[in-house]
Coordinates of C-alpha atoms and ligand atoms in Angstrom, one line a residue:
M1 CA 27.4 24.5 -38.4
S2 CA 30.7 22.7 -39.7
T3 CA 31.8 19.4 -38.4
S4 CA 34.6 20.2 -38.3
S5 CA 34.0 22.5 -35.4
P6 CA 36.6 24.5 -32.9
A7 CA 34.9 22.5 -29.6
T8 CA 36.2 19.4 -30.9
P9 CA 39.6 20.6 -32.6
S10 CA 41.2 16.1 -31.9
A11 CA 37.8 14.7 -33.1
S12 CA 37.9 13.7 -36.2
P13 CA 35.0 14.6 -38.8
R14 CA 34.2 10.9 -38.7
T15 CA 34.0 10.3 -35.5
L16 CA 32.4 13.5 -35.2
A17 CA 30.0 12.0 -38.0
S18 CA 29.2 9.0 -35.6
W19 CA 28.8 11.1 -32.6
Y20 CA 25.7 13.2 -33.9
A21 CA 24.4 10.7 -35.2
S22 CA 24.4 9.2 -31.9
V23 CA 21.7 12.7 -30.5
S24 CA 20.3 14.2 -33.4
P25 CA 19.3 11.0 -36.4
V26 CA 18.6 14.6 -38.6
L27 CA 21.8 15.6 -38.3
E28 CA 23.2 12.5 -39.0
N29 CA 21.5 12.3 -42.9
V30 CA 22.9 15.7 -43.2
I31 CA 26.2 14.7 -42.4
D32 CA 26.1 11.5 -44.6
R33 CA 25.5 13.2 -47.8
P34 CA 27.3 12.3 -50.4
R35 CA 29.3 15.3 -50.9
K36 CA 31.4 16.6 -54.1
H37 CA 34.8 17.0 -52.7
R38 CA 36.2 14.4 -50.3
S39 CA 37.7 17.2 -48.6
S40 CA 35.3 19.6 -48.4
E41 CA 33.8 21.1 -45.0
R42 CA 29.9 19.2 -43.9
V43 CA 28.6 23.4 -43.5
I44 CA 24.5 23.2 -41.6
P45 CA 23.2 26.5 -42.1
I46 CA 20.4 27.5 -39.4
L47 CA 18.8 30.1 -39.7
G48 CA 16.6 32.1 -38.2
V49 CA 17.3 31.8 -34.7
P50 CA 20.3 34.0 -32.7
Y51 CA 23.9 33.0 -32.9
D52 CA 23.7 32.5 -29.7
A53 CA 21.2 29.8 -29.6
V54 CA 22.6 27.5 -32.3
L55 CA 26.3 27.9 -30.1
A56 CA 23.6 27.1 -27.4
F57 CA 22.1 24.0 -29.0
V58 CA 25.7 23.4 -30.0
R59 CA 27.0 22.9 -27.0
F60 CA 23.8 20.5 -26.0
L61 CA 24.3 18.2 -28.7
Y62 CA 28.4 17.8 -27.5
S63 CA 27.4 17.7 -22.5
S64 CA 24.2 17.3 -22.5
S65 CA 23.7 19.8 -20.9
C66 CA 22.1 23.4 -20.8
T67 CA 23.2 26.4 -18.4
E68 CA 20.0 28.8 -16.9
E69 CA 20.8 31.3 -17.8
N70 CA 20.9 30.0 -21.8
M71 CA 17.6 28.0 -21.6
E72 CA 16.1 32.0 -20.3
K73 CA 16.9 33.6 -22.4
Y74 CA 16.6 30.8 -26.0
G75 CA 14.3 28.4 -24.5
I76 CA 11.9 28.9 -27.2
H77 CA 14.5 28.3 -30.0
L78 CA 16.3 25.0 -28.2
L79 CA 12.7 23.7 -28.8
A80 CA 12.2 25.2 -32.3
L81 CA 16.2 23.1 -32.6
S82 CA 15.5 20.6 -31.1
H83 CA 12.3 19.8 -32.5
V84 CA 13.8 20.4 -36.0
Y85 CA 16.6 18.0 -35.6
L86 CA 15.5 15.4 -33.6
V87 CA 17.1 15.3 -30.2
P88 CA 14.2 13.9 -27.3
Q89 CA 16.3 14.5 -24.7
L90 CA 16.7 18.9 -25.5
K91 CA 13.5 19.0 -26.0
H92 CA 12.2 17.0 -22.8
R93 CA 14.1 20.1 -20.8
C94 CA 12.7 22.8 -22.7
T95 CA 9.3 21.7 -22.6
K96 CA 9.8 21.3 -19.0
E97 CA 11.6 24.7 -19.2
L98 CA 9.2 26.8 -20.8
G99 CA 6.1 25.1 -19.0
Q100 CA 7.9 26.2 -15.7
R101 CA 8.5 30.2 -17.2
L102 CA 4.7 30.4 -18.9
T103 CA 3.8 33.7 -17.7
I104 CA 0.4 35.8 -19.2
E105 CA 2.5 38.2 -21.8
N106 CA 4.3 34.8 -23.2
V107 CA 1.9 32.2 -23.5
V108 CA 0.7 32.7 -25.9
D109 CA 3.3 32.6 -28.7
V110 CA 5.0 29.4 -26.1
L111 CA 1.7 27.6 -27.3
Q112 CA 2.1 28.5 -31.3
L113 CA 5.3 26.8 -30.7
A114 CA 4.2 24.2 -28.5
K115 CA 1.8 23.5 -31.4
M116 CA 4.4 23.3 -34.0
C117 CA 6.9 20.9 -32.3
D118 CA 4.6 18.6 -31.5
A119 CA 5.1 19.3 -27.6
A120 CA 2.0 18.2 -26.5
D121 CA 2.0 18.7 -22.8
L122 CA 3.7 21.8 -22.9
Y123 CA 0.2 22.7 -25.6
L124 CA -1.9 21.7 -23.1
K125 CA 0.1 23.4 -20.0
C126 CA -0.3 27.1 -22.0
L127 CA -4.1 25.9 -23.6
K128 CA -5.0 25.8 -19.3
L129 CA -2.9 29.1 -18.2
V130 CA -4.7 30.6 -21.6
A131 CA -8.7 29.2 -20.1
N132 CA -8.0 30.3 -16.9
H133 CA -6.3 34.0 -17.5
F134 CA -8.7 34.9 -20.7
K135 CA -9.7 37.9 -19.8
V136 CA -6.2 39.1 -19.0
V137 CA -4.1 37.1 -22.2
E138 CA -6.6 38.3 -24.7
T139 CA -5.3 42.0 -24.6
T140 CA -1.6 41.3 -24.5
E141 CA 0.2 42.1 -28.1
G142 CA 0.9 37.9 -28.4
W143 CA -3.1 36.8 -28.7
K144 CA -4.1 39.9 -30.6
F145 CA -0.9 38.7 -33.9
L146 CA -2.5 34.9 -33.0
Q147 CA -6.0 36.7 -33.8
D148 CA -4.3 38.3 -37.1
H149 CA -2.5 35.1 -38.1
D150 CA -4.3 31.2 -36.9
P151 CA -7.2 32.1 -37.3
W152 CA -7.9 28.0 -36.9
L153 CA -5.6 28.0 -33.7
E154 CA -7.1 30.6 -31.7
L155 CA -10.9 28.6 -33.0
D156 CA -9.2 25.7 -31.0
I157 CA -8.1 27.6 -28.5
L158 CA -12.2 29.3 -27.6
Q159 CA -13.4 25.6 -27.9
F160 CA -11.0 24.8 -25.3
I161 CA -12.2 27.4 -23.4
D162 CA -15.9 26.4 -24.0
E163 CA -15.9 22.4 -22.9
I164 CA -13.5 23.5 -19.8
E165 CA -16.3 25.7 -18.9
S166 CA -19.2 23.6 -19.8
R167 CA -16.8 20.7 -17.7
K168 CA -17.0 22.4 -14.7
K169 CA -20.8 23.4 -14.4
R170 CA -21.3 20.4 -15.3
A171 CA -19.5 19.1 -12.4
R172 CA -20.9 21.5 -10.1
K173 CA -24.4 20.6 -10.6
H174 CA -22.9 16.8 -10.4
R175 CA -21.5 18.0 -6.6
E176 CA -25.2 20.3 -5.8
E177 CA -27.3 16.9 -6.5
Q178 CA -24.8 14.7 -5.0
R179 CA -25.8 16.9 -1.7
L180 CA -29.5 17.3 -2.0
Y181 CA -29.7 13.3 -2.6
L182 CA -27.3 13.1 0.5
Q183 CA -29.4 16.0 2.3
L184 CA -32.7 13.2 1.6
S185 CA -30.2 10.0 2.4
E186 CA -30.2 12.2 6.1
A187 CA -33.7 13.5 6.0
M188 CA -34.8 9.5 4.9
E189 CA -32.7 8.4 8.3
C190 CA -34.4 11.2 10.7
L191 CA -37.5 10.3 10.2
E192 CA -37.2 6.4 11.0
H193 CA -35.6 7.7 13.9
I194 CA -38.2 10.3 15.1
C195 CA -41.1 7.6 14.3
K196 CA -38.6 5.1 16.2
E197 CA -37.8 6.4 18.8
G198 CA -38.2 10.0 18.9
C199 CA -36.3 13.1 19.6
T200 CA -36.6 16.4 22.1
S201 CA -40.4 16.7 22.1
V202 CA -41.6 14.8 18.6
G203 CA -41.6 10.8 19.0
P204 CA -44.1 7.5 18.3
Y205 CA -47.8 7.7 19.9
D206 CA -47.2 5.0 21.9
M207 CA -44.0 6.7 23.7
E208 CA -44.1 8.2 26.8
P209 CA -45.7 11.5 27.3
G210 CA -43.6 14.9 28.5
H211 CA -40.4 12.4 28.1
K212 CA -37.7 15.3 26.6
R213 CA -35.2 13.4 24.6
R214 CA -31.4 14.7 24.0
P215 CA -31.3 16.3 20.4
C216 CA -29.8 13.7 18.4
S217 CA -26.2 14.1 16.0
K218 CA -28.5 15.1 13.1
F219 CA -30.5 18.0 14.7
S220 CA -30.5 19.9 12.0
T221 CA -32.0 18.0 9.5
C222 CA -34.2 16.6 12.6
Q223 CA -35.3 19.8 14.0
G224 CA -36.3 20.4 10.8
L225 CA -38.1 17.6 10.1
Q226 CA -40.1 17.3 13.6
M227 CA -41.4 21.2 13.0
L228 CA -42.7 19.4 9.6
F229 CA -44.1 16.5 11.0
Q230 CA -45.9 19.4 14.1
H231 CA -47.2 20.9 11.2
F232 CA -48.4 17.8 9.1
A233 CA -50.8 16.9 12.1
T234 CA -52.4 19.8 12.6
C235 CA -52.8 21.7 9.2
K236 CA -56.3 22.7 8.5
R237 CA -55.4 22.4 4.1
R238 CA -53.5 19.0 4.1
V239 CA -52.0 18.4 0.8
N240 CA -55.7 18.5 -1.4
G241 CA -56.0 21.4 0.1
G242 CA -52.5 23.3 -1.9
C243 CA -50.3 23.6 1.8
L244 CA -46.9 23.5 0.3
R245 CA -45.5 22.3 3.8
C246 CA -47.6 19.4 3.8
K247 CA -46.8 18.3 0.5
R248 CA -43.1 18.4 0.9
M249 CA -44.1 16.2 4.0
W250 CA -46.3 13.3 1.9
Q251 CA -43.2 13.2 -0.7
L252 CA -40.1 12.2 2.4
L253 CA -43.1 9.7 3.2
K254 CA -43.7 8.3 -0.4
L255 CA -39.1 8.8 -0.1
H256 CA -39.2 6.7 3.0
S257 CA -41.9 4.5 1.3
S258 CA -40.3 3.3 -2.0
M259 CA -37.0 2.7 0.4
C260 CA -38.3 0.6 3.5
D261 CA -37.6 -3.1 3.4
E262 CA -39.6 -3.4 5.9
P263 CA -43.6 -2.4 5.6
D264 CA -45.8 -4.3 7.5
S265 CA -43.2 -3.3 11.0
C266 CA -42.6 -0.3 10.0
R267 CA -43.6 3.0 12.1
V268 CA -43.2 5.0 10.0
P269 CA -46.9 7.4 9.4
L270 CA -48.1 5.5 6.0
C271 CA -45.5 3.4 4.6
R272 CA -47.8 0.4 5.0
Q273 CA -50.5 2.4 2.4
F274 CA -47.9 3.7 0.0
K275 CA -46.4 0.5 -1.0
L276 CA -49.6 -0.7 -1.3
K277 CA -50.6 1.8 -3.5
M278 CA -47.7 2.3 -5.4
Q279 CA -47.3 -2.0 -5.8
Q280 CA -51.3 -1.1 -7.4
E281 CA -50.7 2.1 -9.9
K282 CA -48.5 1.1 -12.3
K283 CA -47.2 5.1 -12.6
R284 CA -46.1 6.4 -15.7
D285 CA -43.1 8.6 -13.5
E286 CA -42.4 5.6 -11.7
A287 CA -38.3 5.4 -13.6
R288 CA -37.6 8.2 -12.6
W289 CA -39.2 7.5 -9.0
K290 CA -36.8 4.8 -8.7
L291 CA -34.3 6.7 -9.9
L292 CA -34.5 9.4 -7.1
V293 CA -34.7 6.4 -4.9
K294 CA -31.5 4.5 -6.1
K295 CA -29.8 7.9 -5.9
V296 CA -30.8 9.1 -2.5
V297 CA -29.2 5.5 -1.4
S298 CA -25.9 6.1 -3.3
A299 CA -25.1 9.4 -2.2
K300 CA -25.0 8.3 1.8
T301 CA -22.3 5.5 0.0
I302 CA -20.6 7.1 -2.1
S303 CA -19.6 10.3 0.0
S304 CA -18.5 7.5 2.5
L305 CA -16.5 6.4 0.4
S306 CA -15.0 8.9 -1.1
L307 CA -14.7 11.7 2.2
P308 CA -11.6 10.5 4.4
K309 CA -12.9 9.7 7.6
R310 CA -11.4 13.8 9.6
K311 CA -12.9 15.5 6.7
R312 CA -16.4 14.3 7.1
E313 CA -16.6 14.3 10.7
E314 CA -15.3 18.1 9.8
E315 CA -17.7 18.2 7.1
L316 CA -21.0 16.8 10.1
G317 CA -19.7 19.3 13.0
E318 CA -20.7 22.3 10.1
A319 CA -24.2 20.7 9.5
R320 CA -24.8 20.7 13.6
S321 CA -23.8 24.0 14.0
T322 CA -26.0 24.9 11.3
T323 CA -29.2 26.5 12.7
P324 CA -31.9 24.6 10.5
P325 CA -34.1 27.2 8.3
P326 CA -36.6 28.1 9.4
N327 CA -40.0 26.3 8.2
G328 CA -38.2 23.5 8.2
I329 CA -36.4 22.0 5.6
R330 CA -37.6 24.2 2.1
S331 CA -34.5 22.9 0.7
F332 CA -35.7 19.8 -0.3
R333 CA -37.1 20.3 -3.5
L334 CA -39.4 17.6 -4.9
Ligands
ZN1 ZN1 -33.8 13.7 16.0
ZN2 ZN1 -49.9 22.0 5.7
ZN3 ZN1 -41.0 2.2 6.1

């Protein structure tokens, strides 16, 4: 590249020097270096890049623009040049455009270049693409070349994939737990509602017998609980006999009692007894139990805060239309 570029024949070397200085501090340094002869031309060799890519680069220095065609053909070269000669506008443009043109075939090459050029956004974008399509990416020439020539970068990429996977797993686990706590919180509501007002054919003993009530809005959960209640009232084996359904009921009643603020006036069976028992016995698993209570209470709040109203209604609708499992609330794994 020469400072007496034919693109601007009328400009003096001094004007050109200050122009380069304004777009690239690296070029400014090269141009300002003392020369042997005052009249000699300043030549800056640029090697390893196609001639047309250098031309597109110089054009950008003068016009601050680059055609789509040049970007398509020489995007990676222009990124390298903009990094080496510190031309931030061009680097920004290349990073953005290369990010939009990523393919399975070119992603590993672009990733290596992005790392060399400290283009963090582009590097991350490449990593994500590799992580999401690793099975295909690992069959490309680019990946094989990387394995042979840069095992440290290969390790970085594999670690990134591993972190993404474990993050996904953690998120999935968290979502499943939240769903369970939400189910438990709904079961607690149904428990109180069955014992207070009754629902369809199950209700408090002092309520008018044979009085059929309409199914409530949470009937899929409520019906499971009603079946559990009916079983609990008639089972011969009970909890001590090893009956799992009775044990489940027992745990739901205990959970209710832990959350109940009015055990004296509460109509849920065994609420007061559980409260007293828990106060007397400082059990070893008390902390774990308290944590469960806290999670069940907060699950409802979290879900009502994080879902927009329409979504919430849709979810409720779905829940209502789901038939309950045959043995009631099998999904509660207490
Ligand atoms: Zn109900
Ligand atoms: Zn039983
Ligand atoms: Zn209670």
